[in-house]
PDB file of C-alpha atoms in Angstrom:
ATOM      1  CA  UNK J   1     206.821  37.550 165.435  1.00 85.00           C
ATOM      2  CA  UNK J   2     204.549  40.588 166.003  1.00 90.00           C
ATOM      3  CA  UNK J   3     205.436  43.848 164.286  1.00 95.00           C
ATOM      4  CA  UNK J   4     207.407  46.214 166.530  1.00 96.00           C
ATOM      5  CA  UNK J   5     205.618  49.608 166.668  1.00 96.00           C
ATOM      6  CA  UNK J   6     207.153  52.287 164.478  1.00 97.00           C
ATOM      7  CA  UNK J   7     206.282  55.266 166.673  1.00 96.00           C
ATOM      8  CA  UNK J   8     207.089  56.313 170.187  1.00 93.00           C
ATOM      9  CA  UNK J   9     203.858  57.799 171.527  1.00 91.00           C
ATOM     10  CA  UNK J  10     202.779  59.318 174.827  1.00 84.00           C
ATOM     11  CA  UNK J  11     200.617  56.800 176.648  1.00 83.00           C
ATOM     12  CA  UNK J  12     201.881  53.966 174.440  1.00 86.00           C
ATOM     13  CA  UNK J  13     201.209  50.425 175.619  1.00 90.00           C
ATOM     14  CA  UNK J  14     204.431  48.537 174.870  1.00 87.00           C
ATOM     15  CA  UNK J  15     204.835  48.076 178.618  1.00 85.00           C
ATOM     16  CA  UNK J  16     201.385  46.448 178.827  1.00 88.00           C
ATOM     17  CA  UNK J  17     202.458  43.875 176.268  1.00 83.00           C
ATOM     18  CA  UNK J  18     205.704  43.179 178.136  1.00 80.00           C
ATOM     19  CA  UNK J  19     203.706  42.586 181.326  1.00 83.00           C
ATOM     20  CA  UNK J  20     201.347  40.237 179.469  1.00 82.00           C
ATOM     21  CA  UNK J  21     198.257  41.685 181.144  1.00 85.00           C
ATOM     22  CA  UNK J  22     196.001  42.477 178.193  1.00 90.00           C
ATOM     23  CA  UNK J  23     194.346  39.022 178.082  1.00 90.00           C
ATOM     24  CA  UNK J  24     192.082  39.603 175.059  1.00 93.00           C
ATOM     25  CA  UNK J  25     189.041  37.360 174.537  1.00 93.00           C
ATOM     26  CA  UNK J  26     190.010  34.000 172.982  1.00 92.00           C
ATOM     27  CA  UNK J  27     187.938  34.733 169.879  1.00 94.00           C
ATOM     28  CA  UNK J  28     186.427  37.880 168.432  1.00 96.00           C
ATOM     29  CA  UNK J  29     184.958  39.106 165.164  1.00 95.00           C
ATOM     30  CA  UNK J  30     186.786  42.415 164.791  1.00 97.00           C
ATOM     31  CA  UNK J  31     189.376  44.369 166.723  1.00 98.00           C
ATOM     32  CA  UNK J  32     188.417  48.026 167.183  1.00 98.00           C
ATOM     33  CA  UNK J  33     190.764  50.685 168.569  1.00 98.00           C
ATOM     34  CA  UNK J  34     189.542  54.306 168.648  1.00 98.00           C
ATOM     35  CA  UNK J  35     192.733  55.862 170.153  1.00 97.00           C
ATOM     36  CA  UNK J  36     195.389  54.242 167.973  1.00 97.00           C
ATOM     37  CA  UNK J  37     198.495  56.212 168.966  1.00 95.00           C
ATOM     38  CA  UNK J  38     201.614  54.066 168.683  1.00 96.00           C
ATOM     39  CA  UNK J  39     199.531  50.982 167.794  1.00 97.00           C
ATOM     40  CA  UNK J  40     201.432  48.626 170.136  1.00 95.00           C
ATOM     41  CA  UNK J  41     198.338  46.559 170.985  1.00 96.00           C
ATOM     42  CA  UNK J  42     197.163  46.517 167.369  1.00 97.00           C
ATOM     43  CA  UNK J  43     200.460  45.190 166.021  1.00 97.00           C
ATOM     44  CA  UNK J  44     200.765  42.691 168.862  1.00 95.00           C
ATOM     45  CA  UNK J  45     197.367  41.199 167.992  1.00 96.00           C
ATOM     46  CA  UNK J  46     197.691  41.652 164.200  1.00 96.00           C
ATOM     47  CA  UNK J  47     193.933  41.134 163.816  1.00 96.00           C
ATOM     48  CA  UNK J  48     192.381  39.581 160.749  1.00 95.00           C
ATOM     49  CA  UNK J  49     189.707  42.297 160.647  1.00 97.00           C
ATOM     50  CA  UNK J  50     189.780  45.670 162.372  1.00 98.00           C
ATOM     51  CA  UNK J  51     188.781  49.303 162.556  1.00 98.00           C
ATOM     52  CA  UNK J  52     191.554  51.554 163.836  1.00 98.00           C
ATOM     53  CA  UNK J  53     191.174  55.280 164.276  1.00 98.00           C
ATOM     54  CA  UNK J  54     192.503  58.404 165.916  1.00 97.00           C
ATOM     55  CA  UNK J  55     191.581  62.064 165.780  1.00 94.00           C
ATOM     56  CA  UNK J  56     195.174  63.013 164.925  1.00 94.00           C
ATOM     57  CA  UNK J  57     195.145  63.382 161.132  1.00 95.00           C
ATOM     58  CA  UNK J  58     198.962  63.311 160.816  1.00 96.00           C
ATOM     59  CA  UNK J  59     199.084  60.019 162.681  1.00 97.00           C
ATOM     60  CA  UNK J  60     196.353  58.419 160.591  1.00 98.00           C
ATOM     61  CA  UNK J  61     197.935  59.624 157.355  1.00 98.00           C
ATOM     62  CA  UNK J  62     201.199  57.978 158.425  1.00 98.00           C
ATOM     63  CA  UNK J  63     199.538  54.581 158.959  1.00 98.00           C
ATOM     64  CA  UNK J  64     197.682  54.867 155.658  1.00 98.00           C
ATOM     65  CA  UNK J  65     200.934  55.541 153.808  1.00 98.00           C
ATOM     66  CA  UNK J  66     202.695  52.734 155.690  1.00 98.00           C
ATOM     67  CA  UNK J  67     199.931  50.411 154.500  1.00 98.00           C
ATOM     68  CA  UNK J  68     199.859  51.559 150.884  1.00 98.00           C
ATOM     69  CA  UNK J  69     203.474  52.571 150.106  1.00 98.00           C
ATOM     70  CA  UNK J  70     205.846  50.690 152.454  1.00 98.00           C
ATOM     71  CA  UNK J  71     208.754  50.512 149.972  1.00 98.00           C
ATOM     72  CA  UNK J  72     208.562  54.190 149.087  1.00 98.00           C
ATOM     73  CA  UNK J  73     208.344  55.170 152.743  1.00 98.00           C
ATOM     74  CA  UNK J  74     211.345  52.999 153.621  1.00 98.00           C
ATOM     75  CA  UNK J  75     213.454  54.630 150.903  1.00 98.00           C
ATOM     76  CA  UNK J  76     212.483  58.124 152.025  1.00 98.00           C
ATOM     77  CA  UNK J  77     213.464  57.268 155.588  1.00 98.00           C
ATOM     78  CA  UNK J  78     216.863  56.214 154.237  1.00 98.00           C
ATOM     79  CA  UNK J  79     217.230  59.674 152.723  1.00 98.00           C
ATOM     80  CA  UNK J  80     216.318  61.304 156.043  1.00 98.00           C
ATOM     81  CA  UNK J  81     218.897  59.093 157.773  1.00 98.00           C
ATOM     82  CA  UNK J  82     221.662  60.163 155.401  1.00 98.00           C
ATOM     83  CA  UNK J  83     220.907  63.864 155.840  1.00 98.00           C
ATOM     84  CA  UNK J  84     220.097  63.950 159.547  1.00 98.00           C
ATOM     85  CA  UNK J  85     221.792  66.764 161.463  1.00 97.00           C
ATOM     86  CA  UNK J  86     220.544  69.342 163.931  1.00 97.00           C
ATOM     87  CA  UNK J  87     220.170  71.874 161.136  1.00 98.00           C
ATOM     88  CA  UNK J  88     218.351  69.367 158.928  1.00 98.00           C
ATOM     89  CA  UNK J  89     215.951  68.511 161.774  1.00 98.00           C
ATOM     90  CA  UNK J  90     214.814  72.111 162.155  1.00 98.00           C
ATOM     91  CA  UNK J  91     214.512  72.532 158.392  1.00 98.00           C
ATOM     92  CA  UNK J  92     212.235  69.496 158.289  1.00 98.00           C
ATOM     93  CA  UNK J  93     210.261  70.697 161.284  1.00 97.00           C
ATOM     94  CA  UNK J  94     209.537  73.969 159.463  1.00 96.00           C
ATOM     95  CA  UNK J  95     208.799  72.364 156.087  1.00 97.00           C
ATOM     96  CA  UNK J  96     205.289  71.736 154.757  1.00 95.00           C
ATOM     97  CA  UNK J  97     204.991  68.990 152.132  1.00 97.00           C
ATOM     98  CA  UNK J  98     202.339  68.538 149.450  1.00 97.00           C
ATOM     99  CA  UNK J  99     202.081  64.737 149.220  1.00 98.00           C
ATOM    100  CA  UNK J 100     200.955  62.162 151.801  1.00 98.00           C
ATOM    101  CA  UNK J 101     204.164  60.147 151.264  1.00 98.00           C
ATOM    102  CA  UNK J 102     206.431  63.121 151.999  1.00 98.00           C
ATOM    103  CA  UNK J 103     204.339  64.115 155.003  1.00 98.00           C
ATOM    104  CA  UNK J 104     204.366  60.578 156.403  1.00 98.00           C
ATOM    105  CA  UNK J 105     208.145  60.295 156.056  1.00 98.00           C
ATOM    106  CA  UNK J 106     208.598  63.667 157.765  1.00 98.00           C
ATOM    107  CA  UNK J 107     206.199  62.588 160.530  1.00 98.00           C
ATOM    108  CA  UNK J 108     208.193  59.416 161.259  1.00 98.00           C
ATOM    109  CA  UNK J 109     211.520  61.234 160.968  1.00 98.00           C
ATOM    110  CA  UNK J 110     210.478  63.891 163.487  1.00 97.00           C
ATOM    111  CA  UNK J 111     209.021  61.277 165.831  1.00 97.00           C
ATOM    112  CA  UNK J 112     212.342  59.447 165.939  1.00 97.00           C
ATOM    113  CA  UNK J 113     214.624  62.437 166.270  1.00 97.00           C
ATOM    114  CA  UNK J 114     212.619  64.867 168.409  1.00 97.00           C
ATOM    115  CA  UNK J 115     212.832  65.098 172.189  1.00 94.00           C
ATOM    116  CA  UNK J 116     211.555  61.855 173.726  1.00 89.00           C
ATOM    117  CA  UNK J 117     209.258  61.065 170.802  1.00 88.00           C
ATOM    118  CA  UNK J 118     206.807  63.717 171.965  1.00 88.00           C
ATOM    119  CA  UNK J 119     204.014  64.855 169.662  1.00 89.00           C
ATOM    120  CA  UNK J 120     203.059  68.466 170.382  1.00 87.00           C
ATOM    121  CA  UNK J 121     201.739  71.243 168.209  1.00 87.00           C
ATOM    122  CA  UNK J 122     201.153  74.942 168.786  1.00 85.00           C
ATOM    123  CA  UNK J 123     197.854  76.777 168.369  1.00 83.00           C
ATOM    124  CA  UNK J 124     198.451  76.932 164.612  1.00 86.00           C
ATOM    125  CA  UNK J 125     198.795  73.157 164.468  1.00 85.00           C
ATOM    126  CA  UNK J 126     202.548  73.356 163.845  1.00 90.00           C
ATOM    127  CA  UNK J 127     204.837  70.687 165.310  1.00 93.00           C
ATOM    128  CA  UNK J 128     207.123  72.480 167.777  1.00 94.00           C
ATOM    129  CA  UNK J 129     209.107  69.846 169.713  1.00 96.00           C
ATOM    130  CA  UNK J 130     212.886  70.466 169.903  1.00 97.00           C
ATOM    131  CA  UNK J 131     215.463  68.006 168.635  1.00 97.00           C
ATOM    132  CA  UNK J 132     216.294  65.075 170.890  1.00 95.00           C
ATOM    133  CA  UNK J 133     219.407  62.984 171.443  1.00 94.00           C
ATOM    134  CA  UNK J 134     218.604  60.031 169.158  1.00 91.00           C
ATOM    135  CA  UNK J 135     220.330  59.860 165.792  1.00 92.00           C
ATOM    136  CA  UNK J 136     218.836  56.651 164.402  1.00 95.00           C
ATOM    137  CA  UNK J 137     216.163  57.324 161.810  1.00 97.00           C
ATOM    138  CA  UNK J 138     215.945  53.716 160.624  1.00 96.00           C
ATOM    139  CA  UNK J 139     215.760  51.041 163.336  1.00 96.00           C
ATOM    140  CA  UNK J 140     216.813  47.396 163.208  1.00 96.00           C
ATOM    141  CA  UNK J 141     213.243  46.452 164.168  1.00 96.00           C
ATOM    142  CA  UNK J 142     211.629  48.249 161.213  1.00 98.00           C
ATOM    143  CA  UNK J 143     209.547  45.923 159.045  1.00 98.00           C
ATOM    144  CA  UNK J 144     207.782  48.157 156.547  1.00 98.00           C
ATOM    145  CA  UNK J 145     206.477  45.287 154.418  1.00 98.00           C
ATOM    146  CA  UNK J 146     205.293  43.280 157.431  1.00 98.00           C
ATOM    147  CA  UNK J 147     203.471  46.278 158.879  1.00 98.00           C
ATOM    148  CA  UNK J 148     201.872  46.990 155.515  1.00 98.00           C
ATOM    149  CA  UNK J 149     200.681  43.384 155.310  1.00 98.00           C
ATOM    150  CA  UNK J 150     198.982  43.607 158.716  1.00 97.00           C
ATOM    151  CA  UNK J 151     197.442  46.997 157.908  1.00 98.00           C
ATOM    152  CA  UNK J 152     195.878  45.649 154.695  1.00 97.00           C
ATOM    153  CA  UNK J 153     193.228  44.019 156.889  1.00 89.00           C
ATOM    154  CA  UNK J 154     192.272  47.267 158.581  1.00 97.00           C
ATOM    155  CA  UNK J 155     189.933  50.141 157.969  1.00 98.00           C
ATOM    156  CA  UNK J 156     191.983  53.187 158.977  1.00 98.00           C
ATOM    157  CA  UNK J 157     190.059  56.315 159.920  1.00 97.00           C
ATOM    158  CA  UNK J 158     190.663  59.818 161.147  1.00 98.00           C
ATOM    159  CA  UNK J 159     187.667  59.982 163.433  1.00 97.00           C
ATOM    160  CA  UNK J 160     186.322  60.990 166.810  1.00 96.00           C
ATOM    161  CA  UNK J 161     186.328  58.026 169.188  1.00 98.00           C
ATOM    162  CA  UNK J 162     182.546  57.990 169.580  1.00 98.00           C
ATOM    163  CA  UNK J 163     181.937  57.374 165.888  1.00 98.00           C
ATOM    164  CA  UNK J 164     184.296  54.396 165.941  1.00 98.00           C
ATOM    165  CA  UNK J 165     182.994  52.824 169.152  1.00 98.00           C
ATOM    166  CA  UNK J 166     179.423  53.217 167.930  1.00 98.00           C
ATOM    167  CA  UNK J 167     180.203  50.659 165.206  1.00 97.00           C
ATOM    168  CA  UNK J 168     181.217  47.970 167.710  1.00 98.00           C
ATOM    169  CA  UNK J 169     178.773  45.119 168.152  1.00 97.00           C
ATOM    170  CA  UNK J 170     178.392  41.452 168.972  1.00 96.00           C
ATOM    171  CA  UNK J 171     181.714  39.605 169.313  1.00 95.00           C
ATOM    172  CA  UNK J 172     183.869  42.677 168.620  1.00 98.00           C
ATOM    173  CA  UNK J 173     186.880  43.349 170.855  1.00 98.00           C
ATOM    174  CA  UNK J 174     187.350  47.055 171.616  1.00 98.00           C
ATOM    175  CA  UNK J 175     190.590  48.309 173.184  1.00 98.00           C
ATOM    176  CA  UNK J 176     190.220  51.834 174.539  1.00 98.00           C
ATOM    177  CA  UNK J 177     193.166  53.941 175.710  1.00 96.00           C
ATOM    178  CA  UNK J 178     192.145  57.619 175.920  1.00 95.00           C
ATOM    179  CA  UNK J 179     194.161  60.574 177.211  1.00 90.00           C
ATOM    180  CA  UNK J 180     194.133  60.419 181.007  1.00 86.00           C
ATOM    181  CA  UNK J 181     192.112  63.409 182.169  1.00 81.00           C
ATOM    182  CA  UNK J 182     190.245  63.365 185.482  1.00 82.00           C
ATOM    183  CA  UNK J 183     187.387  65.351 186.990  1.00 77.00           C
ATOM    184  CA  UNK J 184     188.168  68.823 188.428  1.00 67.00           C
ATOM    185  CA  UNK J 185     191.688  68.647 186.968  1.00 60.00           C
ATOM    186  CA  UNK J 186     191.110  68.913 183.228  1.00 47.00           C
ATOM    187  CA  UNK J 187     194.305  70.827 182.499  1.00 44.00           C
ATOM    188  CA  UNK J 188     196.617  68.308 184.164  1.00 44.00           C
ATOM    189  CA  UNK J 189     196.985  66.376 180.903  1.00 45.00           C
ATOM    190  CA  UNK J 190     199.744  67.640 178.631  1.00 43.00           C
ATOM    191  CA  UNK J 191     198.254  69.008 175.439  1.00 46.00           C
ATOM    192  CA  UNK J 192     199.658  66.675 172.776  1.00 42.00           C
ATOM    193  CA  UNK J 193     196.839  67.367 170.327  1.00 35.00           C
ATOM    194  CA  UNK J 194     195.281  70.640 169.360  1.00 37.00           C
ATOM    195  CA  UNK J 195     192.251  70.098 171.573  1.00 57.00           C
ATOM    196  CA  UNK J 196     192.450  68.651 175.062  1.00 70.00           C
ATOM    197  CA  UNK J 197     190.502  65.560 176.049  1.00 85.00           C
ATOM    198  CA  UNK J 198     188.134  67.039 178.624  1.00 86.00           C
ATOM    199  CA  UNK J 199     186.156  65.490 181.439  1.00 88.00           C
ATOM    200  CA  UNK J 200     183.068  65.860 179.242  1.00 90.00           C
ATOM    201  CA  UNK J 201     184.871  63.657 176.707  1.00 93.00           C
ATOM    202  CA  UNK J 202     185.518  61.085 179.442  1.00 94.00           C
ATOM    203  CA  UNK J 203     181.806  60.977 180.217  1.00 95.00           C
ATOM    204  CA  UNK J 204     180.960  60.778 176.513  1.00 96.00           C
ATOM    205  CA  UNK J 205     183.426  57.890 176.193  1.00 97.00           C
ATOM    206  CA  UNK J 206     181.853  56.092 179.158  1.00 98.00           C
ATOM    207  CA  UNK J 207     178.415  56.370 177.567  1.00 98.00           C
ATOM    208  CA  UNK J 208     179.697  55.094 174.203  1.00 98.00           C
ATOM    209  CA  UNK J 209     181.310  52.111 175.933  1.00 98.00           C
ATOM    210  CA  UNK J 210     178.056  51.218 177.685  1.00 97.00           C
ATOM    211  CA  UNK J 211     176.196  51.328 174.374  1.00 97.00           C
ATOM    212  CA  UNK J 212     178.795  49.085 172.741  1.00 98.00           C
ATOM    213  CA  UNK J 213     178.705  46.617 175.642  1.00 97.00           C
ATOM    214  CA  UNK J 214     174.916  46.488 175.390  1.00 97.00           C
ATOM    215  CA  UNK J 215     175.326  45.501 171.727  1.00 97.00           C
ATOM    216  CA  UNK J 216     177.565  42.588 172.743  1.00 97.00           C
ATOM    217  CA  UNK J 217     181.082  44.051 172.421  1.00 97.00           C
ATOM    218  CA  UNK J 218     183.893  43.041 174.769  1.00 97.00           C
ATOM    219  CA  UNK J 219     185.766  46.142 175.956  1.00 98.00           C
ATOM    220  CA  UNK J 220     189.086  46.694 177.699  1.00 97.00           C
ATOM    221  CA  UNK J 221     189.785  50.273 178.763  1.00 97.00           C
ATOM    222  CA  UNK J 222     192.959  51.698 180.284  1.00 96.00           C
ATOM    223  CA  UNK J 223     192.569  55.007 182.067  1.00 95.00           C
ATOM    224  CA  UNK J 224     193.767  57.139 184.960  1.00 91.00           C
ATOM    225  CA  UNK J 225     193.836  55.311 188.290  1.00 93.00           C
ATOM    226  CA  UNK J 226     191.748  57.997 189.957  1.00 93.00           C
ATOM    227  CA  UNK J 227     188.550  58.130 191.991  1.00 94.00           C
ATOM    228  CA  UNK J 228     186.661  60.008 189.277  1.00 93.00           C
ATOM    229  CA  UNK J 229     187.435  57.223 186.778  1.00 95.00           C
ATOM    230  CA  UNK J 230     186.554  54.561 189.339  1.00 96.00           C
ATOM    231  CA  UNK J 231     183.211  56.279 189.902  1.00 95.00           C
ATOM    232  CA  UNK J 232     182.524  56.014 186.163  1.00 95.00           C
ATOM    233  CA  UNK J 233     183.407  52.361 185.685  1.00 97.00           C
ATOM    234  CA  UNK J 234     183.258  50.461 188.981  1.00 94.00           C
ATOM    235  CA  UNK J 235     179.583  49.572 188.491  1.00 93.00           C
ATOM    236  CA  UNK J 236     180.016  48.271 184.934  1.00 95.00           C
ATOM    237  CA  UNK J 237     183.483  46.713 184.739  1.00 94.00           C
ATOM    238  CA  UNK J 238     186.044  44.484 186.400  1.00 95.00           C
ATOM    239  CA  UNK J 239     188.859  46.680 187.791  1.00 96.00           C
ATOM    240  CA  UNK J 240     192.556  45.876 187.845  1.00 95.00           C
ATOM    241  CA  UNK J 241     195.364  48.184 188.939  1.00 95.00           C
ATOM    242  CA  UNK J 242     198.395  48.213 186.637  1.00 93.00           C
ATOM    243  CA  UNK J 243     201.833  49.401 187.701  1.00 89.00           C
ATOM    244  CA  UNK J 244     204.508  50.834 185.426  1.00 82.00           C
ATOM    245  CA  UNK J 245     207.274  53.426 185.242  1.00 74.00           C
ATOM    246  CA  UNK J 246     206.545  56.798 183.659  1.00 66.00           C
ATOM    247  CA  UNK J 247     208.265  57.186 180.286  1.00 59.00           C
ATOM    248  CA  UNK J 248     207.783  60.936 179.768  1.00 52.00           C
ATOM    249  CA  UNK J 249     210.763  62.121 181.805  1.00 50.00           C
ATOM    250  CA  UNK J 250     213.785  62.865 179.661  1.00 51.00           C
ATOM    251  CA  UNK J 251     216.184  60.898 181.892  1.00 55.00           C
ATOM    252  CA  UNK J 252     215.579  57.313 182.970  1.00 51.00           C
ATOM    253  CA  UNK J 253     216.488  58.002 186.610  1.00 53.00           C
ATOM    254  CA  UNK J 254     213.698  60.610 186.788  1.00 54.00           C
ATOM    255  CA  UNK J 255     210.986  58.170 185.708  1.00 57.00           C
ATOM    256  CA  UNK J 256     208.813  57.351 188.691  1.00 75.00           C
ATOM    257  CA  UNK J 257     206.556  54.408 189.273  1.00 82.00           C
ATOM    258  CA  UNK J 258     202.893  55.089 188.612  1.00 87.00           C
ATOM    259  CA  UNK J 259     199.635  53.183 188.362  1.00 92.00           C
ATOM    260  CA  UNK J 260     196.895  52.963 185.756  1.00 94.00           C
ATOM    261  CA  UNK J 261     193.408  51.522 185.877  1.00 95.00           C
ATOM    262  CA  UNK J 262     192.229  48.756 183.590  1.00 95.00           C
ATOM    263  CA  UNK J 263     188.562  47.802 183.288  1.00 97.00           C
ATOM    264  CA  UNK J 264     187.121  44.811 181.443  1.00 97.00           C
ATOM    265  CA  UNK J 265     183.521  45.306 180.399  1.00 97.00           C
ATOM    266  CA  UNK J 266     181.463  42.455 179.013  1.00 95.00           C
ATOM    267  CA  UNK J 267     177.684  42.385 179.530  1.00 92.00           C
ATOM    268  CA  UNK J 268     177.204  39.055 177.740  1.00 81.00           C
ATOM    269  CA  UNK J 269     178.729  36.902 180.484  1.00 65.00           C
TER     270      UNK J 269
END
């Protein structure tokens, strides 16, 4: 059975797996994912060889610790579970730790107990999401050892997406899931990271994808289902509209149906 993702993450792709619409190539050399986030696609595929990256250093440190110290991380999560209260949450949110293991455990603890699993920081880079309604710090689906085993096969990087995609070549499978910004509406995307993903970044991503496809990579990109995105990719990829319910609303009855764009790009066919 595939590893169940450990993190709830804005833009996560668990729903894409449940709809069975990814359809990766039947064979590929490496799996490359430059916007790792909750890693739902990565854990579903459990690739033999991969490069996974994200610009969020806290996120990447968590996956590195999960790979290298799964037992220690599991025990620390047990401690967080025993002590979890509203007061304890805000103490942890305000605490700065010195070791990667402590920071990773705090990161996972906050992700599971904050409001809706949202990752948001202020201008100082401080996590500032209020406490949520969930009390479970350790989940029945947690498989720390299994996740560590899968991650052993991966090069984990804190990196800008362009640097990662520029390493993709012949027979690599690249899954790309950037923040969904669109032209003339740059500020419509909620600022989960310290720097927003601008329209200039979307264009830079498009150019990196073309270079990778020219080197023989097979690319699947999910993005905003918007004319400005269509204008970028319609001439180079096969478009499919995906439908899902928004997961950002705090209450389930407020989550509206929305669409996303998926493009498959493969110049070798």
